[in-house]
Coordinates of N, CA and C in Angstrom, one line a residue:
Q1 N 127.4 117.3 94.2 CA 127.6 116.2 95.0 C 126.2 115.8 95.6
L2 N 125.4 116.7 96.0 CA 124.1 116.5 96.6 C 123.2 115.7 95.6
T3 N 123.3 116.1 94.4 CA 122.5 115.5 93.3 C 123.0 114.1 93.1
N4 N 124.3 113.8 93.2 CA 124.8 112.4 93.0 C 124.3 111.6 94.2
L5 N 124.3 112.1 95.4 CA 123.9 111.4 96.6 C 122.4 111.0 96.4
L6 N 121.6 112.0 96.0 CA 120.1 111.8 95.9 C 119.9 110.7 94.8
V7 N 120.6 110.8 93.7 CA 120.4 109.8 92.6 C 120.8 108.4 93.1
A8 N 122.0 108.3 93.8 CA 122.4 107.0 94.3 C 121.5 106.5 95.3
H9 N 120.9 107.3 96.2 CA 120.0 106.9 97.2 C 118.7 106.4 96.6
A10 N 118.2 107.1 95.6 CA 117.0 106.7 94.9 C 117.1 105.4 94.2
K11 N 118.3 105.2 93.6 CA 118.5 103.9 92.9 C 118.7 102.7 93.9
K12 N 119.3 103.0 95.1 CA 119.5 102.0 96.1 C 118.2 101.6 96.6
G13 N 117.2 102.5 96.7 CA 115.9 102.1 97.3 C 114.9 101.6 96.3
D14 N 115.2 101.5 95.0 CA 114.3 101.1 94.0 C 113.9 99.6 94.3
I15 N 112.7 99.3 94.1 CA 112.2 98.0 94.3 C 112.0 97.3 93.0
S16 N 112.9 96.4 92.7 CA 112.9 95.7 91.4 C 112.0 94.5 91.4
D17 N 111.6 94.0 90.3 CA 110.9 92.7 90.2 C 111.7 91.6 90.7
D18 N 113.0 91.6 90.4 CA 113.9 90.6 90.9 C 114.0 90.6 92.4
G19 N 114.0 91.8 93.0 CA 114.0 91.9 94.5 C 112.8 91.4 95.1
R20 N 111.6 91.7 94.5 CA 110.3 91.2 95.0 C 110.3 89.7 94.9
A21 N 110.8 89.1 93.8 CA 110.8 87.7 93.6 C 111.7 87.0 94.7
K22 N 112.9 87.6 95.0 CA 113.8 87.1 96.0 C 113.1 87.1 97.4
L23 N 112.4 88.2 97.7 CA 111.7 88.3 99.0 C 110.6 87.3 99.1
N24 N 109.8 87.2 98.0 CA 108.7 86.2 98.0 C 109.2 84.8 98.1
N25 N 110.3 84.5 97.5 CA 110.9 83.1 97.6 C 111.3 82.8 99.0
W26 N 111.9 83.9 99.7 CA 112.3 83.7 101.1 C 111.1 83.5 102.0
L27 N 110.1 84.3 101.7 CA 108.9 84.2 102.6 C 108.1 82.8 102.4
E28 N 108.1 82.4 101.1 CA 107.4 81.1 100.8 C 108.2 79.9 101.4
E29 N 109.6 80.0 101.3 CA 110.4 78.9 101.9 C 110.3 78.8 103.4
N30 N 110.3 80.0 104.0 CA 110.3 80.0 105.5 C 108.9 80.0 106.1
K31 N 107.9 80.4 105.4 CA 106.5 80.4 105.8 C 106.3 81.2 107.1
R32 N 107.0 82.3 107.2 CA 106.9 83.2 108.3 C 107.6 84.5 108.0
R33 N 107.5 85.5 108.9 CA 108.1 86.8 108.7 C 109.5 86.6 109.2
P34 N 110.5 87.4 108.6 CA 111.9 87.3 109.1 C 112.1 88.0 110.4
N35 N 113.0 87.4 111.2 CA 113.3 88.1 112.5 C 114.2 89.3 112.2
T36 N 114.6 89.9 113.3 CA 115.4 91.2 113.1 C 116.7 91.0 112.3
T37 N 117.4 89.9 112.6 CA 118.7 89.6 111.9 C 118.4 89.3 110.5
E38 N 117.4 88.5 110.2 CA 117.1 88.2 108.8 C 116.6 89.4 108.0
R39 N 115.9 90.3 108.7 CA 115.4 91.5 108.0 C 116.6 92.4 107.6
K40 N 117.6 92.5 108.6 CA 118.8 93.3 108.3 C 119.5 92.7 107.1
H41 N 119.7 91.4 107.1 CA 120.4 90.7 105.9 C 119.6 91.0 104.6
L42 N 118.3 90.8 104.7 CA 117.5 91.0 103.5 C 117.6 92.5 103.0
R43 N 117.5 93.4 103.9 CA 117.6 94.8 103.5 C 119.0 95.1 102.8
T44 N 120.0 94.5 103.4 CA 121.4 94.7 102.8 C 121.4 94.0 101.4
Q45 N 120.9 92.8 101.3 CA 121.0 92.0 100.1 C 120.1 92.7 99.0
L46 N 119.0 93.3 99.4 CA 118.1 93.8 98.4 C 118.2 95.3 98.2
G47 N 118.9 96.0 99.1 CA 119.2 97.4 99.0 C 117.9 98.2 99.3
W48 N 117.1 97.7 100.2 CA 115.9 98.4 100.5 C 115.9 99.0 101.9
S49 N 115.1 100.0 102.1 CA 115.0 100.6 103.5 C 114.1 99.6 104.3
E50 N 114.2 99.9 105.6 CA 113.4 99.1 106.5 C 111.9 99.2 106.2
S51 N 111.4 100.4 106.0 CA 110.0 100.6 105.7 C 109.6 99.9 104.4
Q52 N 110.5 99.9 103.4 CA 110.1 99.3 102.1 C 110.0 97.8 102.4
L53 N 110.9 97.2 103.1 CA 110.9 95.8 103.4 C 109.7 95.4 104.2
N54 N 109.4 96.2 105.2 CA 108.2 95.9 106.1 C 106.9 96.0 105.3
R55 N 106.8 97.0 104.4 CA 105.6 97.2 103.6 C 105.4 95.9 102.6
L56 N 106.5 95.5 102.0 CA 106.4 94.3 101.1 C 106.1 93.0 101.8
I57 N 106.6 92.9 103.0 CA 106.4 91.7 103.8 C 104.9 91.7 104.2
S58 N 104.4 92.9 104.7 CA 103.0 93.0 105.0 C 102.1 92.7 103.8
Q59 N 102.4 93.3 102.7 CA 101.6 93.0 101.5 C 101.6 91.5 101.2
H60 N 102.7 90.9 101.3 CA 102.8 89.4 101.0 C 101.8 88.7 101.9
F61 N 101.8 88.9 103.2 CA 101.0 88.2 104.1 C 99.5 88.6 104.0
N62 N 99.3 89.9 103.7 CA 97.9 90.4 103.6 C 97.2 89.9 102.3
N63 N 98.0 89.6 101.3 CA 97.4 89.2 100.0 C 97.1 87.7 100.0
Q64 N 97.7 87.0 100.9 CA 97.4 85.6 101.0 C 95.9 85.4 101.3
N65 N 95.3 84.3 100.9 CA 93.9 84.1 101.3 C 93.9 83.8 102.8
P66 N 93.1 84.6 103.4 CA 93.0 84.5 104.9 C 92.3 83.2 105.2
G67 N 92.6 82.7 106.4 CA 92.0 81.5 106.9 C 90.7 81.8 107.5
Q68 N 90.1 80.8 108.1 CA 88.8 81.0 108.7 C 89.0 81.2 110.2
I69 N 88.0 81.9 110.9 CA 88.1 82.0 112.3 C 87.4 80.8 112.9
T70 N 88.2 79.8 113.2 CA 87.6 78.6 113.8 C 87.6 78.7 115.3
K71 N 87.0 77.7 116.0 CA 86.9 77.7 117.4 C 88.3 77.7 118.0
K72 N 89.2 77.0 117.4 CA 90.6 76.9 117.8 C 91.3 78.2 117.7
V73 N 91.1 79.0 116.6 CA 91.7 80.3 116.4 C 91.1 81.2 117.5
R74 N 89.8 81.2 117.7 CA 89.2 82.1 118.7 C 89.8 81.8 120.1
E75 N 89.9 80.5 120.4 CA 90.4 80.2 121.8 C 91.9 80.6 121.9
H76 N 92.6 80.5 120.8 CA 94.0 80.9 120.9 C 94.1 82.4 121.2
V77 N 93.3 83.2 120.5 CA 93.4 84.7 120.7 C 92.8 85.0 122.0
Q78 N 91.8 84.3 122.5 CA 91.3 84.5 123.9 C 92.3 84.3 124.9
Q79 N 93.1 83.2 124.7 CA 94.2 82.9 125.6 C 95.3 84.0 125.6
W80 N 95.6 84.5 124.4 CA 96.6 85.6 124.3 C 96.1 86.8 125.1
I81 N 94.8 87.2 124.9 CA 94.2 88.3 125.6 C 94.3 88.1 127.1
K82 N 93.9 86.9 127.5 CA 93.9 86.6 128.9 C 95.4 86.8 129.5
E83 N 96.4 86.3 128.8 CA 97.7 86.4 129.2 C 98.3 87.8 129.2
H84 N 97.8 88.6 128.3 CA 98.3 90.0 128.2 C 97.5 91.1 128.7
G85 N 96.3 90.7 129.2 CA 95.4 91.7 129.8 C 94.9 92.8 128.8
D86 N 94.9 94.0 129.3 CA 94.4 95.2 128.6 C 95.4 95.8 127.6
I87 N 96.6 95.2 127.6 CA 97.6 95.8 126.7 C 97.4 95.3 125.3
P88 N 97.2 96.2 124.4 CA 96.9 95.7 123.0 C 98.2 95.1 122.4
P89 N 98.0 94.2 121.4 CA 99.2 93.6 120.8 C 100.0 94.6 120.0
T90 N 101.3 94.5 120.0 CA 102.1 95.4 119.1 C 102.0 94.8 117.7
A91 N 102.5 95.6 116.8 CA 102.5 95.2 115.4 C 103.2 93.9 115.2
S92 N 104.3 93.7 115.9 CA 105.1 92.5 115.8 C 104.3 91.3 116.4
Q93 N 103.7 91.5 117.5 CA 102.8 90.4 118.1 C 101.7 90.1 117.1
K94 N 101.1 91.1 116.5 CA 100.0 90.8 115.6 C 100.6 90.0 114.4
N95 N 101.8 90.4 113.9 CA 102.4 89.6 112.8 C 102.6 88.1 113.2
D96 N 103.0 87.9 114.4 CA 103.2 86.5 114.9 C 101.9 85.8 115.0
L97 N 100.9 86.5 115.5 CA 99.6 85.8 115.6 C 99.0 85.5 114.2
Q98 N 99.2 86.4 113.3 CA 98.7 86.2 111.9 C 99.3 85.0 111.3
E99 N 100.6 84.9 111.4 CA 101.3 83.8 110.8 C 101.0 82.5 111.5
E100 N 100.9 82.5 112.8 CA 100.6 81.3 113.5 C 99.2 80.8 113.2
L101 N 98.2 81.7 113.1 CA 96.8 81.3 112.9 C 96.4 81.3 111.5
H102 N 97.2 81.8 110.6 CA 96.9 81.9 109.2 C 95.6 82.7 108.9
I103 N 95.5 83.9 109.5 CA 94.4 84.8 109.3 C 95.0 86.2 108.9
S104 N 94.1 87.0 108.3 CA 94.6 88.3 107.8 C 94.6 89.3 109.0
R105 N 95.3 90.4 108.8 CA 95.4 91.4 109.8 C 94.0 91.9 110.2
T106 N 93.2 92.1 109.2 CA 91.8 92.6 109.4 C 91.0 91.6 110.3
Q107 N 91.1 90.3 109.9 CA 90.5 89.3 110.7 C 91.0 89.3 112.1
L108 N 92.3 89.4 112.3 CA 92.8 89.4 113.7 C 92.4 90.6 114.4
N109 N 92.4 91.8 113.8 CA 92.0 93.0 114.5 C 90.5 93.0 114.9
R110 N 89.7 92.5 114.0 CA 88.2 92.3 114.3 C 88.0 91.3 115.5
L111 N 88.7 90.2 115.4 CA 88.6 89.2 116.4 C 89.0 89.7 117.8
I112 N 90.1 90.4 117.8 CA 90.6 90.9 119.1 C 89.6 91.9 119.6
Q113 N 89.1 92.8 118.8 CA 88.1 93.8 119.2 C 86.9 93.1 119.8
R114 N 86.4 92.1 119.0 CA 85.2 91.4 119.4 C 85.4 90.7 120.8
L115 N 86.5 90.1 120.9 CA 86.8 89.3 122.2 C 87.0 90.2 123.4
R116 N 87.6 91.4 123.1 CA 87.9 92.3 124.2 C 86.6 93.0 124.7
T117 N 85.6 93.2 123.8 CA 84.4 93.9 124.2 C 83.3 92.9 124.6
Q118 N 83.6 91.6 124.2 CA 82.6 90.6 124.6 C 82.8 90.2 126.0
R119 N 81.6 90.1 126.7 CA 81.7 89.8 128.1 C 80.9 88.5 128.3
K120 N 81.1 88.0 129.5 CA 80.4 86.8 129.9 C 78.9 87.2 129.9
P121 N 78.0 86.3 129.6 CA 76.6 86.6 129.6 C 76.1 87.3 130.9
S122 N 76.6 86.8 132.0 CA 76.2 87.4 133.3 C 76.6 88.8 133.4
Q123 N 77.8 89.2 132.8 CA 78.3 90.6 132.9 C 77.6 91.5 131.9
S124 N 77.4 91.0 130.6 CA 76.9 91.9 129.6 C 75.4 92.1 129.8
A125 N 74.7 91.0 130.1 CA 73.2 91.1 130.3 C 72.8 91.7 131.6
G126 N 73.7 91.5 132.6 CA 73.5 92.1 133.9 C 72.3 91.6 134.6
I127 N 71.5 92.4 135.0 CA 70.4 92.1 135.9 C 69.3 91.2 135.2
S128 N 69.2 91.3 133.9 CA 68.2 90.5 133.2 C 68.4 89.0 133.5
L129 N 69.6 88.6 133.9 CA 69.9 87.2 134.2 C 69.7 86.9 135.7
V130 N 69.3 87.8 136.5 CA 69.2 87.6 137.9 C 67.8 86.9 138.1
S131 N 67.9 85.9 138.9 CA 66.7 85.1 139.1 C 65.7 85.9 140.0
G132 N 64.4 85.5 139.8 CA 63.4 86.1 140.7 C 63.6 85.9 142.1
E133 N 64.2 84.7 142.5 CA 64.5 84.4 143.9 C 65.6 85.4 144.4
T134 N 66.6 85.7 143.6 CA 67.6 86.7 144.0 C 67.0 88.1 144.1
K135 N 66.1 88.4 143.2 CA 65.4 89.8 143.3 C 64.6 89.9 144.6
K136 N 63.9 88.8 145.0 CA 63.1 88.8 146.2 C 64.1 88.9 147.4
F137 N 65.2 88.2 147.4 CA 66.2 88.2 148.4 C 66.6 89.7 148.6
M138 N 66.9 90.4 147.5 CA 67.4 91.7 147.6 C 66.3 92.7 148.2
A139 N 65.1 92.5 147.7 CA 63.9 93.3 148.2 C 63.8 93.1 149.7
N140 N 63.9 91.9 150.2 CA 63.8 91.6 151.7 C 65.0 92.2 152.4
W141 N 66.2 92.1 151.8 CA 67.4 92.7 152.4 C 67.2 94.2 152.6
L142 N 66.6 94.9 151.5 CA 66.4 96.3 151.6 C 65.4 96.7 152.7
R143 N 64.3 95.9 152.8 CA 63.4 96.2 153.9 C 64.0 96.1 155.2
E144 N 64.8 95.0 155.4 CA 65.5 94.8 156.7 C 66.5 95.9 157.0
N145 N 67.0 96.5 156.0 CA 68.1 97.5 156.2 C 67.6 98.9 155.9
N146 N 66.3 99.2 156.1 CA 65.7 100.5 156.0 C 65.8 101.1 154.6
F147 N 65.8 100.3 153.6 CA 65.9 100.7 152.2 C 67.2 101.5 151.9
E148 N 68.2 101.3 152.7 CA 69.5 101.9 152.4 C 70.2 101.1 151.4
L149 N 70.9 101.7 150.5 CA 71.7 100.9 149.6 C 72.9 100.3 150.3
P150 N 73.4 99.1 149.9 CA 74.4 98.4 150.6 C 75.8 99.2 150.5
T151 N 76.5 99.2 151.6 CA 77.9 99.7 151.6 C 78.8 98.8 150.9
D152 N 80.0 99.2 150.6 CA 81.0 98.3 149.9 C 81.1 97.0 150.7
E153 N 81.2 97.0 152.0 CA 81.3 95.8 152.8 C 80.1 94.9 152.7
Q154 N 78.9 95.6 152.7 CA 77.7 94.8 152.6 C 77.6 94.2 151.1
R155 N 78.0 95.0 150.2 CA 78.0 94.4 148.8 C 78.8 93.2 148.7
T156 N 80.0 93.2 149.3 CA 80.9 92.0 149.3 C 80.2 90.8 149.9
S157 N 79.5 91.0 151.0 CA 78.7 90.0 151.6 C 77.6 89.5 150.7
L158 N 76.9 90.4 150.1 CA 75.8 90.1 149.2 C 76.3 89.4 148.0
M159 N 77.5 89.7 147.5 CA 78.1 89.0 146.4 C 78.2 87.5 146.7
N160 N 78.7 87.2 147.9 CA 79.0 85.9 148.3 C 77.6 85.1 148.5
E161 N 76.6 85.8 148.9 CA 75.3 85.2 149.1 C 74.5 84.9 147.8
T162 N 74.7 85.9 146.8 CA 73.9 85.8 145.6 C 74.7 85.2 144.4
G163 N 76.0 85.3 144.4 CA 76.8 84.9 143.3 C 76.9 85.9 142.2
L164 N 76.4 87.2 142.5 CA 76.5 88.3 141.6 C 77.8 89.0 141.7
T165 N 78.1 89.8 140.7 CA 79.3 90.7 140.8 C 78.9 91.9 141.7
K166 N 80.0 92.6 142.1 CA 79.7 93.8 143.0 C 78.8 94.8 142.3
S167 N 79.1 95.1 141.0 CA 78.3 96.1 140.3 C 76.9 95.6 140.1
Q168 N 76.7 94.3 139.9 CA 75.3 93.7 139.8 C 74.6 93.9 141.1
V169 N 75.2 93.6 142.2 CA 74.6 93.8 143.5 C 74.1 95.2 143.7
G170 N 75.0 96.2 143.3 CA 74.6 97.6 143.5 C 73.4 98.0 142.6
R171 N 73.5 97.5 141.3 CA 72.4 97.8 140.3 C 71.1 97.1 140.8
L172 N 71.2 95.9 141.3 CA 70.0 95.2 141.7 C 69.4 95.9 142.9
A173 N 70.2 96.3 143.8 CA 69.7 97.0 145.0 C 69.0 98.3 144.6
R174 N 69.6 99.1 143.7 CA 69.0 100.3 143.2 C 67.6 100.0 142.5
N175 N 67.6 99.0 141.6 CA 66.4 98.7 140.9 C 65.3 98.2 141.8
E176 N 65.7 97.4 142.8 CA 64.6 96.9 143.7 C 64.1 98.0 144.6
R177 N 65.0 98.9 145.0 CA 64.5 100.0 145.9 C 63.6 100.9 145.1
N178 N 63.9 101.1 143.8 CA 63.1 102.0 143.0 C 61.7 101.4 142.7
K179 N 61.6 100.1 142.8 CA 60.3 99.4 142.6 C 59.4 99.6 143.8
M180 N 60.0 99.8 145.0 CA 59.2 99.9 146.2 C 58.3 101.2 146.2
P181 N 57.1 101.1 146.7 CA 56.3 102.3 146.8 C 57.0 103.4 147.6
L182 N 56.9 104.6 147.1 CA 57.6 105.7 147.7 C 57.3 105.9 149.2
H183 N 56.0 105.6 149.6 CA 55.6 105.8 151.0 C 56.4 104.8 151.9
M184 N 56.6 103.6 151.4 CA 57.4 102.6 152.2 C 58.8 103.1 152.4
V185 N 59.4 103.6 151.4 CA 60.8 104.0 151.5 C 60.9 105.2 152.4
Q186 N 60.0 106.1 152.3 CA 60.0 107.3 153.2 C 59.7 107.0 154.6
Q187 N 58.7 106.0 154.9 CA 58.4 105.6 156.2 C 59.6 105.0 156.9
K188 N 60.2 104.1 156.2 CA 61.4 103.4 156.7 C 62.5 104.3 156.9
G189 N 62.7 105.3 156.0 CA 63.8 106.3 156.1 C 63.6 107.2 157.3
N190 N 62.3 107.5 157.7 CA 62.0 108.3 158.8 C 62.2 107.6 160.2
Q191 N 62.1 106.3 160.2 CA 62.3 105.5 161.4 C 63.7 105.5 161.9
M192 N 64.6 105.9 161.0 CA 66.0 105.8 161.4 C 66.4 106.8 162.4

């Protein structure tokens, strides 16, 4: 009996050329991936397992010529990332994005990775974008405050005055203090 069950199961899961053609026709007609109900119906109709169906659907969409990463595609993915935050897209969400944007999974994954790691120029370049005027302002602030690094409260105030982020303020204060001659820092520190 066990042998009969194994044979029956193996035949039921066979992927025939006819089955592939039916699936491809469905995918071409609908121009999208099937939803849960449609997948269940296709699995029953074709006699395939869920993993077999998913694999063939993925192959179908991955084998299509991928589209180009246009400004519109980039903006759409940026908006998706903005709406979903640090939560990476699920496989289903990636499928939806792929179909909607007409790009391959590889293109989508690379674009998401690039956009998530990409920062605004002021964040990624950090202090190198700080103006000379802001650096002078920080050096004067340090002199007036005995070369002590700003507290969290002072950083917030400095953020508002300089337009820098909190981490930029901290980095700039450390860099400017390190530029000061050691004797100045020690003298000011001893006066406290």
